[in-house]
Amino acid sequence: MIPERYFELTAEDARDSYFTDTSKLDAKQLVHDRFRTNPLALHDHLIRALDLRGTEELLDLGCGNGEILARIRPYLAAGNLVAFDIAPAVLEAARQRLDGVATPCEFIEGSADDLSDFAGNSFDRVMAIYMAHYVTDLQACFAEVRRVLRPGGRFLVATDRPDSMVEMYDVHFAALRDMDAREDLFRATPKARISLENGAEQLAPHFAKVERVDWQDQLQFGKAEHFLAFYRSCNYCCASSNPGPGEALPPVFFTELEDRVHERVQAVIDETGYFALTKYTGHFICS
Ligand SMILES: C[S@@+](CC[C@H](N)C(=O)[O-])C[C@H]1O[C@@H](n2cnc3c(N)ncnc32)[C@H](O)[C@@H]1O
């Protein structure tokens, strides 16, 4: 089972280690799309939730490599986009991805808990897609979003249920137990900070209406290597991100961890034909 305690990752960790380049984010996005079994892609589902007319001004907090923004852009050909992220490398990737489109796009570096670059009532839509768990001061962030969002606008926050992809945590923690790994590694990812379970109560002080929409998918891997690439891009369920006060773990630790996880995943594939990750995800629509 997934432990209650979770890793603390800050916006600075995101900027200075995890998102210094786009390789892990690119790899994760590819896997989520390539191995999904829900015929409706997540980004199409999110685009529907934005309920766009085509002329809105949209702010994307934690835009990452611009993958989702680029897919939204045709729906806002006559609108206006602002891509906002704390990590210069991913922001540059977003800039390149949207290079040359006629829709006006701005790219701004900053932290989502300080939107002082923007005047009040500047946007019709604000979105925070799988990024809120990094924001140090979530209450400041939501108050800022309320300030910059026009009356009648929407704020879309995508996040997971804490038990999303539990199959990955099961093999991960089983392998850690086999290795007799140190106790502080038995922690959930920082996504538990704001999840589908506890998000509404954190958003409610700032928005009159907060609606939760659940979304389910299952990734199915026919080859263990593809799952392992995903597991690696998740920093081994954060074990290699920021394990805390103890000493950094040596590369040989992760080689052994991968070998043990590989063995368990391969056994499932041999028995059932594929290894599944069940995604319990969703979003809040705030207005
Ligand atoms: C998991 S990625 C999600 C990217 C994109 N929204 C998506 O769903 O593809 C999280 C992004 O949030 C950014 N981020 C983390 N903390 C942030 C903060 N405090 N303010 C703005 N962006 C932040 C990271 O740099 C990263 O690009």
PDB file of C-alpha atoms and ligand atoms in Angstrom:
ATOM      1  CA  MET A   1       0.000   0.000   0.000  1.00  0.00           C
ATOM      2  CA  ILE A   2       0.994   3.621  -0.491  1.00  0.00           C
ATOM      3  CA  PRO A   3       2.283   5.187   2.756  1.00  0.00           C
ATOM      4  CA  GLU A   4       0.516   8.215   4.260  1.00  0.00           C
ATOM      5  CA  ARG A   5       3.779  10.112   4.648  1.00  0.00           C
ATOM      6  CA  TYR A   6       5.005  11.744   1.438  1.00  0.00           C
ATOM      7  CA  PHE A   7       8.176  13.331   0.040  1.00  0.00           C
ATOM      8  CA  GLU A   8       8.379  17.108   0.345  1.00  0.00           C
ATOM      9  CA  LEU A   9       9.362  18.561  -3.008  1.00  0.00           C
ATOM     10  CA  THR A  10       9.545  22.310  -3.463  1.00  0.00           C
ATOM     11  CA  ALA A  11       9.242  24.553  -6.482  1.00  0.00           C
ATOM     12  CA  GLU A  12      13.039  24.999  -6.234  1.00  0.00           C
ATOM     13  CA  ASP A  13      13.512  21.218  -6.454  1.00  0.00           C
ATOM     14  CA  ALA A  14      11.386  21.314  -9.610  1.00  0.00           C
ATOM     15  CA  ARG A  15      13.398  24.184 -11.092  1.00  0.00           C
ATOM     16  CA  ASP A  16      16.889  23.101 -10.048  1.00  0.00           C
ATOM     17  CA  SER A  17      16.754  19.340 -10.467  1.00  0.00           C
ATOM     18  CA  TYR A  18      13.681  17.651 -11.936  1.00  0.00           C
ATOM     19  CA  PHE A  19      12.925  20.122 -14.747  1.00  0.00           C
ATOM     20  CA  THR A  20      16.425  21.282 -15.727  1.00  0.00           C
ATOM     21  CA  ASP A  21      15.599  19.666 -19.046  1.00  0.00           C
ATOM     22  CA  THR A  22      12.436  18.192 -20.539  1.00  0.00           C
ATOM     23  CA  SER A  23      13.600  14.585 -20.922  1.00  0.00           C
ATOM     24  CA  LYS A  24      11.628  13.106 -18.000  1.00  0.00           C
ATOM     25  CA  LEU A  25       8.485  15.095 -18.761  1.00  0.00           C
ATOM     26  CA  ASP A  26       8.688  14.193 -22.487  1.00  0.00           C
ATOM     27  CA  ALA A  27       9.129  10.494 -21.596  1.00  0.00           C
ATOM     28  CA  LYS A  28       6.192  10.496 -19.174  1.00  0.00           C
ATOM     29  CA  GLN A  29       3.827  12.240 -21.590  1.00  0.00           C
ATOM     30  CA  LEU A  30       4.751   9.782 -24.347  1.00  0.00           C
ATOM     31  CA  VAL A  31       4.000   6.793 -22.117  1.00  0.00           C
ATOM     32  CA  HIS A  32       0.682   8.201 -20.845  1.00  0.00           C
ATOM     33  CA  ASP A  33      -0.469   8.615 -24.436  1.00  0.00           C
ATOM     34  CA  ARG A  34       1.061   5.503 -26.025  1.00  0.00           C
ATOM     35  CA  PHE A  35      -0.048   2.917 -23.468  1.00  0.00           C
ATOM     36  CA  ARG A  36      -3.464   4.322 -22.541  1.00  0.00           C
ATOM     37  CA  THR A  37      -6.604   2.238 -22.994  1.00  0.00           C
ATOM     38  CA  ASN A  38      -9.105   5.083 -22.626  1.00  0.00           C
ATOM     39  CA  PRO A  39      -9.838   6.058 -26.243  1.00  0.00           C
ATOM     40  CA  LEU A  40     -10.297   9.693 -25.250  1.00  0.00           C
ATOM     41  CA  ALA A  41      -6.917  11.315 -24.705  1.00  0.00           C
ATOM     42  CA  LEU A  42      -6.562  13.198 -21.429  1.00  0.00           C
ATOM     43  CA  HIS A  43      -5.774  16.488 -23.157  1.00  0.00           C
ATOM     44  CA  ASP A  44      -9.027  16.274 -25.183  1.00  0.00           C
ATOM     45  CA  HIS A  45     -10.912  15.678 -21.945  1.00  0.00           C
ATOM     46  CA  LEU A  46      -9.223  18.729 -20.376  1.00  0.00           C
ATOM     47  CA  ILE A  47      -9.951  20.879 -23.422  1.00  0.00           C
ATOM     48  CA  ARG A  48     -13.658  20.036 -23.040  1.00  0.00           C
ATOM     49  CA  ALA A  49     -13.483  20.992 -19.364  1.00  0.00           C
ATOM     50  CA  LEU A  50     -12.106  24.423 -20.299  1.00  0.00           C
ATOM     51  CA  ASP A  51     -15.370  25.108 -22.202  1.00  0.00           C
ATOM     52  CA  LEU A  52     -13.737  27.493 -24.669  1.00  0.00           C
ATOM     53  CA  ARG A  53     -15.487  29.846 -27.095  1.00  0.00           C
ATOM     54  CA  GLY A  54     -12.277  30.596 -29.017  1.00  0.00           C
ATOM     55  CA  THR A  55     -11.409  34.108 -27.937  1.00  0.00           C
ATOM     56  CA  GLU A  56     -10.453  33.617 -24.300  1.00  0.00           C
ATOM     57  CA  GLU A  57      -7.251  34.756 -22.618  1.00  0.00           C
ATOM     58  CA  LEU A  58      -5.710  31.717 -20.958  1.00  0.00           C
ATOM     59  CA  LEU A  59      -2.939  31.437 -18.366  1.00  0.00           C
ATOM     60  CA  ASP A  60      -1.207  28.042 -18.051  1.00  0.00           C
ATOM     61  CA  LEU A  61       0.528  27.762 -14.664  1.00  0.00           C
ATOM     62  CA  GLY A  62       3.412  25.255 -14.737  1.00  0.00           C
ATOM     63  CA  CYS A  63       3.075  24.887 -18.512  1.00  0.00           C
ATOM     64  CA  GLY A  64       6.051  22.500 -18.715  1.00  0.00           C
ATOM     65  CA  ASN A  65       7.150  21.704 -22.283  1.00  0.00           C
ATOM     66  CA  GLY A  66       3.973  23.253 -23.739  1.00  0.00           C
ATOM     67  CA  GLU A  67       2.542  19.894 -24.866  1.00  0.00           C
ATOM     68  CA  ILE A  68      -0.971  20.588 -23.562  1.00  0.00           C
ATOM     69  CA  LEU A  69      -0.889  24.266 -24.462  1.00  0.00           C
ATOM     70  CA  ALA A  70       0.001  23.426 -28.074  1.00  0.00           C
ATOM     71  CA  ARG A  71      -3.014  21.111 -28.262  1.00  0.00           C
ATOM     72  CA  ILE A  72      -5.304  23.756 -26.803  1.00  0.00           C
ATOM     73  CA  ARG A  73      -4.025  26.504 -29.104  1.00  0.00           C
ATOM     74  CA  PRO A  74      -6.153  25.644 -32.183  1.00  0.00           C
ATOM     75  CA  TYR A  75      -9.233  26.053 -29.969  1.00  0.00           C
ATOM     76  CA  LEU A  76      -7.988  29.525 -29.082  1.00  0.00           C
ATOM     77  CA  ALA A  77      -6.809  30.658 -32.514  1.00  0.00           C
ATOM     78  CA  ALA A  78      -8.488  34.017 -31.864  1.00  0.00           C
ATOM     79  CA  GLY A  79      -7.541  34.061 -28.189  1.00  0.00           C
ATOM     80  CA  ASN A  80      -4.450  34.798 -26.181  1.00  0.00           C
ATOM     81  CA  LEU A  81      -2.071  32.456 -24.330  1.00  0.00           C
ATOM     82  CA  VAL A  82       0.314  32.989 -21.455  1.00  0.00           C
ATOM     83  CA  ALA A  83       2.682  30.125 -20.616  1.00  0.00           C
ATOM     84  CA  PHE A  84       4.076  30.412 -17.087  1.00  0.00           C
ATOM     85  CA  ASP A  85       6.649  28.173 -15.414  1.00  0.00           C
ATOM     86  CA  ILE A  86       9.351  28.317 -12.777  1.00  0.00           C
ATOM     87  CA  ALA A  87      11.869  26.262 -14.788  1.00  0.00           C
ATOM     88  CA  PRO A  88      13.630  28.118 -17.636  1.00  0.00           C
ATOM     89  CA  ALA A  89      14.473  24.941 -19.604  1.00  0.00           C
ATOM     90  CA  VAL A  90      10.900  23.698 -19.913  1.00  0.00           C
ATOM     91  CA  LEU A  91       9.624  27.220 -20.605  1.00  0.00           C
ATOM     92  CA  GLU A  92      12.090  27.452 -23.499  1.00  0.00           C
ATOM     93  CA  ALA A  93      10.807  24.093 -24.815  1.00  0.00           C
ATOM     94  CA  ALA A  94       7.255  25.491 -24.683  1.00  0.00           C
ATOM     95  CA  ARG A  95       8.394  28.583 -26.555  1.00  0.00           C
ATOM     96  CA  GLN A  96       9.949  26.434 -29.289  1.00  0.00           C
ATOM     97  CA  ARG A  97       6.873  24.224 -29.519  1.00  0.00           C
ATOM     98  CA  LEU A  98       4.626  27.235 -30.125  1.00  0.00           C
ATOM     99  CA  ASP A  99       7.123  29.129 -32.264  1.00  0.00           C
ATOM    100  CA  GLY A 100       5.527  30.800 -35.276  1.00  0.00           C
ATOM    101  CA  VAL A 101       1.866  30.298 -34.387  1.00  0.00           C
ATOM    102  CA  ALA A 102      -0.235  33.366 -35.122  1.00  0.00           C
ATOM    103  CA  THR A 103      -2.093  33.233 -31.784  1.00  0.00           C
ATOM    104  CA  PRO A 104      -0.377  35.700 -29.439  1.00  0.00           C
ATOM    105  CA  CYS A 105       1.656  33.743 -26.842  1.00  0.00           C
ATOM    106  CA  GLU A 106       3.725  35.069 -23.981  1.00  0.00           C
ATOM    107  CA  PHE A 107       6.238  33.037 -21.971  1.00  0.00           C
ATOM    108  CA  ILE A 108       6.832  34.163 -18.415  1.00  0.00           C
ATOM    109  CA  GLU A 109       9.151  32.725 -15.784  1.00  0.00           C
ATOM    110  CA  GLY A 110       7.861  32.811 -12.225  1.00  0.00           C
ATOM    111  CA  SER A 111       6.321  30.973  -9.328  1.00  0.00           C
ATOM    112  CA  ALA A 112       2.591  30.312  -9.259  1.00  0.00           C
ATOM    113  CA  ASP A 113       2.206  31.722  -5.744  1.00  0.00           C
ATOM    114  CA  ASP A 114       3.166  35.190  -7.016  1.00  0.00           C
ATOM    115  CA  LEU A 115       1.220  36.384 -10.063  1.00  0.00           C
ATOM    116  CA  SER A 116       2.123  40.049  -9.558  1.00  0.00           C
ATOM    117  CA  ASP A 117       3.172  40.192 -13.241  1.00  0.00           C
ATOM    118  CA  PHE A 118      -0.551  40.245 -14.038  1.00  0.00           C
ATOM    119  CA  ALA A 119      -3.250  42.800 -13.308  1.00  0.00           C
ATOM    120  CA  GLY A 120      -6.495  41.728 -11.652  1.00  0.00           C
ATOM    121  CA  ASN A 121      -9.216  40.353 -13.950  1.00  0.00           C
ATOM    122  CA  SER A 122      -6.764  39.557 -16.791  1.00  0.00           C
ATOM    123  CA  PHE A 123      -7.769  36.022 -17.737  1.00  0.00           C
ATOM    124  CA  ASP A 124     -10.881  34.078 -18.713  1.00  0.00           C
ATOM    125  CA  ARG A 125      -9.221  30.744 -18.021  1.00  0.00           C
ATOM    126  CA  VAL A 126      -6.393  29.713 -15.728  1.00  0.00           C
ATOM    127  CA  MET A 127      -5.144  26.149 -15.569  1.00  0.00           C
ATOM    128  CA  ALA A 128      -2.747  24.239 -13.322  1.00  0.00           C
ATOM    129  CA  ILE A 129      -2.260  20.779 -14.797  1.00  0.00           C
ATOM    130  CA  TYR A 130      -0.410  18.309 -12.559  1.00  0.00           C
ATOM    131  CA  MET A 131       1.695  21.066 -11.043  1.00  0.00           C
ATOM    132  CA  ALA A 132      -0.036  22.338  -7.883  1.00  0.00           C
ATOM    133  CA  HIS A 133       1.739  19.805  -5.627  1.00  0.00           C
ATOM    134  CA  TYR A 134       5.022  21.664  -6.262  1.00  0.00           C
ATOM    135  CA  VAL A 135       3.718  25.071  -5.207  1.00  0.00           C
ATOM    136  CA  THR A 136       5.061  26.001  -1.792  1.00  0.00           C
ATOM    137  CA  ASP A 137       2.218  28.312  -0.735  1.00  0.00           C
ATOM    138  CA  LEU A 138      -0.938  26.887  -2.263  1.00  0.00           C
ATOM    139  CA  GLN A 139      -3.272  29.273  -0.453  1.00  0.00           C
ATOM    140  CA  ALA A 140      -1.326  32.267  -1.848  1.00  0.00           C
ATOM    141  CA  CYS A 141      -1.459  30.678  -5.301  1.00  0.00           C
ATOM    142  CA  PHE A 142      -5.247  30.177  -5.221  1.00  0.00           C
ATOM    143  CA  ALA A 143      -5.795  33.717  -3.903  1.00  0.00           C
ATOM    144  CA  GLU A 144      -3.655  35.032  -6.766  1.00  0.00           C
ATOM    145  CA  VAL A 145      -5.601  32.990  -9.312  1.00  0.00           C
ATOM    146  CA  ARG A 146      -8.866  34.394  -7.924  1.00  0.00           C
ATOM    147  CA  ARG A 147      -7.452  37.899  -8.336  1.00  0.00           C
ATOM    148  CA  VAL A 148      -6.347  37.489 -11.969  1.00  0.00           C
ATOM    149  CA  LEU A 149      -9.428  35.505 -13.047  1.00  0.00           C
ATOM    150  CA  ARG A 150     -12.270  37.552 -14.538  1.00  0.00           C
ATOM    151  CA  PRO A 151     -15.765  37.148 -13.099  1.00  0.00           C
ATOM    152  CA  GLY A 152     -17.377  34.253 -14.946  1.00  0.00           C
ATOM    153  CA  GLY A 153     -13.944  32.728 -15.670  1.00  0.00           C
ATOM    154  CA  ARG A 154     -12.774  29.205 -14.852  1.00  0.00           C
ATOM    155  CA  PHE A 155      -9.780  27.789 -13.007  1.00  0.00           C
ATOM    156  CA  LEU A 156      -8.949  24.202 -13.891  1.00  0.00           C
ATOM    157  CA  VAL A 157      -6.758  22.207 -11.480  1.00  0.00           C
ATOM    158  CA  ALA A 158      -5.791  18.687 -12.587  1.00  0.00           C
ATOM    159  CA  THR A 159      -4.516  16.253  -9.980  1.00  0.00           C
ATOM    160  CA  ASP A 160      -4.666  12.581  -9.013  1.00  0.00           C
ATOM    161  CA  ARG A 161      -6.318  10.428  -6.404  1.00  0.00           C
ATOM    162  CA  PRO A 162      -3.626   9.327  -3.905  1.00  0.00           C
ATOM    163  CA  ASP A 163      -4.019   5.686  -4.996  1.00  0.00           C
ATOM    164  CA  SER A 164      -3.539   6.413  -8.683  1.00  0.00           C
ATOM    165  CA  MET A 165      -1.129   3.907 -10.313  1.00  0.00           C
ATOM    166  CA  VAL A 166      -1.040   1.841  -7.121  1.00  0.00           C
ATOM    167  CA  GLU A 167       0.421  -1.103  -9.088  1.00  0.00           C
ATOM    168  CA  MET A 168       3.653   0.861  -9.572  1.00  0.00           C
ATOM    169  CA  TYR A 169       3.887   1.624  -5.836  1.00  0.00           C
ATOM    170  CA  ASP A 170       3.179  -2.014  -5.000  1.00  0.00           C
ATOM    171  CA  VAL A 171       6.151  -3.330  -7.010  1.00  0.00           C
ATOM    172  CA  HIS A 172       8.319  -0.394  -5.896  1.00  0.00           C
ATOM    173  CA  PHE A 173       7.726  -0.833  -2.157  1.00  0.00           C
ATOM    174  CA  ALA A 174       7.928  -4.634  -2.422  1.00  0.00           C
ATOM    175  CA  ALA A 175      11.368  -4.283  -4.051  1.00  0.00           C
ATOM    176  CA  LEU A 176      12.468  -1.766  -1.387  1.00  0.00           C
ATOM    177  CA  ARG A 177      11.363  -4.200   1.333  1.00  0.00           C
ATOM    178  CA  ASP A 178      13.325  -7.027  -0.342  1.00  0.00           C
ATOM    179  CA  MET A 179      16.386  -4.761  -0.283  1.00  0.00           C
ATOM    180  CA  ASP A 180      15.812  -3.860   3.344  1.00  0.00           C
ATOM    181  CA  ALA A 181      15.995  -0.228   2.217  1.00  0.00           C
ATOM    182  CA  ARG A 182      16.129   2.618   4.677  1.00  0.00           C
ATOM    183  CA  GLU A 183      12.894   3.670   6.298  1.00  0.00           C
ATOM    184  CA  ASP A 184      12.668   7.223   4.926  1.00  0.00           C
ATOM    185  CA  LEU A 185      12.225   5.869   1.380  1.00  0.00           C
ATOM    186  CA  PHE A 186       8.825   4.451   2.290  1.00  0.00           C
ATOM    187  CA  ARG A 187       6.948   7.612   1.386  1.00  0.00           C
ATOM    188  CA  ALA A 188       4.326   8.566  -1.185  1.00  0.00           C
ATOM    189  CA  THR A 189       4.977  11.145  -3.923  1.00  0.00           C
ATOM    190  CA  PRO A 190       4.331  14.816  -3.115  1.00  0.00           C
ATOM    191  CA  LYS A 191       1.107  14.650  -5.146  1.00  0.00           C
ATOM    192  CA  ALA A 192      -0.592  13.696  -1.857  1.00  0.00           C
ATOM    193  CA  ARG A 193      -0.264  17.382  -0.839  1.00  0.00           C
ATOM    194  CA  ILE A 194      -3.103  18.291  -3.147  1.00  0.00           C
ATOM    195  CA  SER A 195      -5.112  15.433  -4.515  1.00  0.00           C
ATOM    196  CA  LEU A 196      -8.651  14.773  -5.686  1.00  0.00           C
ATOM    197  CA  GLU A 197      -9.403  13.816  -2.090  1.00  0.00           C
ATOM    198  CA  ASN A 198      -8.223  16.971  -0.323  1.00  0.00           C
ATOM    199  CA  GLY A 199      -8.235  19.558  -3.144  1.00  0.00           C
ATOM    200  CA  ALA A 200     -11.811  20.835  -2.802  1.00  0.00           C
ATOM    201  CA  GLU A 201     -11.294  21.946   0.789  1.00  0.00           C
ATOM    202  CA  GLN A 202      -8.108  23.830  -0.192  1.00  0.00           C
ATOM    203  CA  LEU A 203      -9.838  25.571  -3.116  1.00  0.00           C
ATOM    204  CA  ALA A 204     -13.155  26.312  -1.386  1.00  0.00           C
ATOM    205  CA  PRO A 205     -11.979  29.443   0.536  1.00  0.00           C
ATOM    206  CA  HIS A 206     -11.231  31.153  -2.808  1.00  0.00           C
ATOM    207  CA  PHE A 207     -13.957  30.075  -5.216  1.00  0.00           C
ATOM    208  CA  ALA A 208     -17.748  30.123  -4.899  1.00  0.00           C
ATOM    209  CA  LYS A 209     -18.071  26.872  -6.831  1.00  0.00           C
ATOM    210  CA  VAL A 210     -15.628  23.936  -6.894  1.00  0.00           C
ATOM    211  CA  GLU A 211     -16.675  20.926  -8.943  1.00  0.00           C
ATOM    212  CA  ARG A 212     -14.722  17.648  -8.895  1.00  0.00           C
ATOM    213  CA  VAL A 213     -14.595  15.601 -12.110  1.00  0.00           C
ATOM    214  CA  ASP A 214     -13.022  12.134 -11.969  1.00  0.00           C
ATOM    215  CA  TRP A 215     -11.297  10.517 -14.919  1.00  0.00           C
ATOM    216  CA  GLN A 216     -10.032   6.966 -15.202  1.00  0.00           C
ATOM    217  CA  ASP A 217      -7.627   5.286 -17.585  1.00  0.00           C
ATOM    218  CA  GLN A 218      -5.399   2.233 -17.521  1.00  0.00           C
ATOM    219  CA  LEU A 219      -1.925   2.087 -19.006  1.00  0.00           C
ATOM    220  CA  GLN A 220      -1.085  -1.432 -20.195  1.00  0.00           C
ATOM    221  CA  PHE A 221       2.523  -2.384 -20.861  1.00  0.00           C
ATOM    222  CA  GLY A 222       3.255  -5.475 -22.950  1.00  0.00           C
ATOM    223  CA  LYS A 223       7.013  -5.121 -22.391  1.00  0.00           C
ATOM    224  CA  ALA A 224       8.699  -4.561 -19.028  1.00  0.00           C
ATOM    225  CA  GLU A 225      11.279  -2.184 -20.609  1.00  0.00           C
ATOM    226  CA  HIS A 226       8.592   0.386 -21.420  1.00  0.00           C
ATOM    227  CA  PHE A 227       7.284   0.326 -17.866  1.00  0.00           C
ATOM    228  CA  LEU A 228      10.838   0.684 -16.533  1.00  0.00           C
ATOM    229  CA  ALA A 229      11.444   3.760 -18.702  1.00  0.00           C
ATOM    230  CA  PHE A 230       8.317   5.254 -17.131  1.00  0.00           C
ATOM    231  CA  TYR A 231       9.358   4.252 -13.606  1.00  0.00           C
ATOM    232  CA  ARG A 232      12.753   5.905 -14.211  1.00  0.00           C
ATOM    233  CA  SER A 233      11.100   9.096 -15.497  1.00  0.00           C
ATOM    234  CA  CYS A 234       9.085   9.135 -12.235  1.00  0.00           C
ATOM    235  CA  ASN A 235      12.431   9.201 -10.388  1.00  0.00           C
ATOM    236  CA  TYR A 236      11.676   5.728  -9.008  1.00  0.00           C
ATOM    237  CA  CYS A 237       8.519   6.982  -7.240  1.00  0.00           C
ATOM    238  CA  CYS A 238      10.639   9.931  -6.015  1.00  0.00           C
ATOM    239  CA  ALA A 239      13.264   7.723  -4.307  1.00  0.00           C
ATOM    240  CA  SER A 240      15.931   9.429  -6.441  1.00  0.00           C
ATOM    241  CA  SER A 241      14.449  12.962  -6.312  1.00  0.00           C
ATOM    242  CA  ASN A 242      15.078  14.150  -2.817  1.00  0.00           C
ATOM    243  CA  PRO A 243      15.247  11.314  -0.353  1.00  0.00           C
ATOM    244  CA  GLY A 244      15.658  13.660   2.588  1.00  0.00           C
ATOM    245  CA  PRO A 245      18.248  14.126   5.283  1.00  0.00           C
ATOM    246  CA  GLY A 246      20.083  10.821   4.732  1.00  0.00           C
ATOM    247  CA  GLU A 247      23.038  10.346   2.397  1.00  0.00           C
ATOM    248  CA  ALA A 248      22.396  10.353  -1.367  1.00  0.00           C
ATOM    249  CA  LEU A 249      21.803   6.859  -2.666  1.00  0.00           C
ATOM    250  CA  PRO A 250      24.540   5.444  -4.933  1.00  0.00           C
ATOM    251  CA  PRO A 251      23.763   4.459  -8.573  1.00  0.00           C
ATOM    252  CA  VAL A 252      24.219   0.774  -7.656  1.00  0.00           C
ATOM    253  CA  PHE A 253      21.171   1.068  -5.381  1.00  0.00           C
ATOM    254  CA  PHE A 254      18.968   2.034  -8.324  1.00  0.00           C
ATOM    255  CA  THR A 255      20.431  -0.691 -10.532  1.00  0.00           C
ATOM    256  CA  GLU A 256      19.393  -3.281  -7.973  1.00  0.00           C
ATOM    257  CA  LEU A 257      15.987  -1.612  -7.431  1.00  0.00           C
ATOM    258  CA  GLU A 258      15.323  -1.652 -11.190  1.00  0.00           C
ATOM    259  CA  ASP A 259      16.372  -5.297 -11.492  1.00  0.00           C
ATOM    260  CA  ARG A 260      14.018  -6.321  -8.711  1.00  0.00           C
ATOM    261  CA  VAL A 261      11.120  -4.255 -10.069  1.00  0.00           C
ATOM    262  CA  HIS A 262      11.793  -5.634 -13.557  1.00  0.00           C
ATOM    263  CA  GLU A 263      11.565  -9.186 -12.240  1.00  0.00           C
ATOM    264  CA  ARG A 264       8.184  -8.533 -10.589  1.00  0.00           C
ATOM    265  CA  VAL A 265       6.744  -6.732 -13.615  1.00  0.00           C
ATOM    266  CA  GLN A 266       7.954  -9.448 -15.998  1.00  0.00           C
ATOM    267  CA  ALA A 267       6.275 -12.092 -13.817  1.00  0.00           C
ATOM    268  CA  VAL A 268       2.931 -10.251 -14.176  1.00  0.00           C
ATOM    269  CA  ILE A 269       3.410  -9.932 -17.952  1.00  0.00           C
ATOM    270  CA  ASP A 270       4.245 -13.648 -18.237  1.00  0.00           C
ATOM    271  CA  GLU A 271       1.101 -14.517 -16.345  1.00  0.00           C
ATOM    272  CA  THR A 272      -1.472 -12.065 -17.729  1.00  0.00           C
ATOM    273  CA  GLY A 273       0.044 -10.651 -20.930  1.00  0.00           C
ATOM    274  CA  TYR A 274       0.547  -7.112 -19.666  1.00  0.00           C
ATOM    275  CA  PHE A 275       1.406  -4.989 -16.637  1.00  0.00           C
ATOM    276  CA  ALA A 276      -1.326  -2.455 -15.856  1.00  0.00           C
ATOM    277  CA  LEU A 277      -1.223   0.941 -14.139  1.00  0.00           C
ATOM    278  CA  THR A 278      -4.690   2.122 -13.169  1.00  0.00           C
ATOM    279  CA  LYS A 279      -4.944   5.893 -13.274  1.00  0.00           C
ATOM    280  CA  TYR A 280      -7.432   7.535 -10.960  1.00  0.00           C
ATOM    281  CA  THR A 281      -7.072  11.137 -11.954  1.00  0.00           C
ATOM    282  CA  GLY A 282      -9.307  14.132 -12.525  1.00  0.00           C
ATOM    283  CA  HIS A 283      -9.703  17.838 -12.056  1.00  0.00           C
ATOM    284  CA  PHE A 284     -11.506  20.588 -10.238  1.00  0.00           C
ATOM    285  CA  ILE A 285     -13.377  23.278 -12.117  1.00  0.00           C
ATOM    286  CA  CYS A 286     -13.435  26.404  -9.979  1.00  0.00           C
ATOM    287  CA  SER A 287     -15.466  29.503 -10.690  1.00  0.00           C
TER     288      SER A 287
HETATM  289  C1  LIG B   1       4.596  17.678 -13.943  1.00  0.00           C
HETATM  290  S1  LIG B   1       4.988  19.143 -14.812  1.00  0.00           S
HETATM  291  C2  LIG B   1       3.461  19.454 -15.635  1.00  0.00           C
HETATM  292  C3  LIG B   1       3.641  20.222 -16.909  1.00  0.00           C
HETATM  293  C4  LIG B   1       2.340  20.473 -17.682  1.00  0.00           C
HETATM  294  N1  LIG B   1       1.371  21.237 -16.924  1.00  0.00           N
HETATM  295  C5  LIG B   1       1.743  19.148 -18.109  1.00  0.00           C
HETATM  296  O1  LIG B   1       0.777  18.682 -17.489  1.00  0.00           O
HETATM  297  O2  LIG B   1       2.259  18.567 -19.061  1.00  0.00           O
HETATM  298  C6  LIG B   1       5.034  20.364 -13.531  1.00  0.00           C
HETATM  299  C7  LIG B   1       5.511  21.738 -14.036  1.00  0.00           C
HETATM  300  O3  LIG B   1       5.287  22.686 -12.994  1.00  0.00           O
HETATM  301  C8  LIG B   1       6.418  23.557 -12.936  1.00  0.00           C
HETATM  302  N2  LIG B   1       6.438  24.160 -11.591  1.00  0.00           N
HETATM  303  C9  LIG B   1       6.773  23.589 -10.418  1.00  0.00           C
HETATM  304  N3  LIG B   1       6.625  24.448  -9.423  1.00  0.00           N
HETATM  305  C10 LIG B   1       6.160  25.605  -9.957  1.00  0.00           C
HETATM  306  C11 LIG B   1       5.798  26.862  -9.420  1.00  0.00           C
HETATM  307  N4  LIG B   1       5.860  27.100  -8.112  1.00  0.00           N
HETATM  308  N5  LIG B   1       5.374  27.816 -10.265  1.00  0.00           N
HETATM  309  C12 LIG B   1       5.304  27.596 -11.595  1.00  0.00           C
HETATM  310  N6  LIG B   1       5.633  26.417 -12.163  1.00  0.00           N
HETATM  311  C13 LIG B   1       6.061  25.433 -11.349  1.00  0.00           C
HETATM  312  C14 LIG B   1       7.590  22.652 -13.249  1.00  0.00           C
HETATM  313  O4  LIG B   1       8.734  23.390 -13.641  1.00  0.00           O
HETATM  314  C15 LIG B   1       6.983  21.780 -14.359  1.00  0.00           C
HETATM  315  O5  LIG B   1       7.182  22.343 -15.625  1.00  0.00           O
END
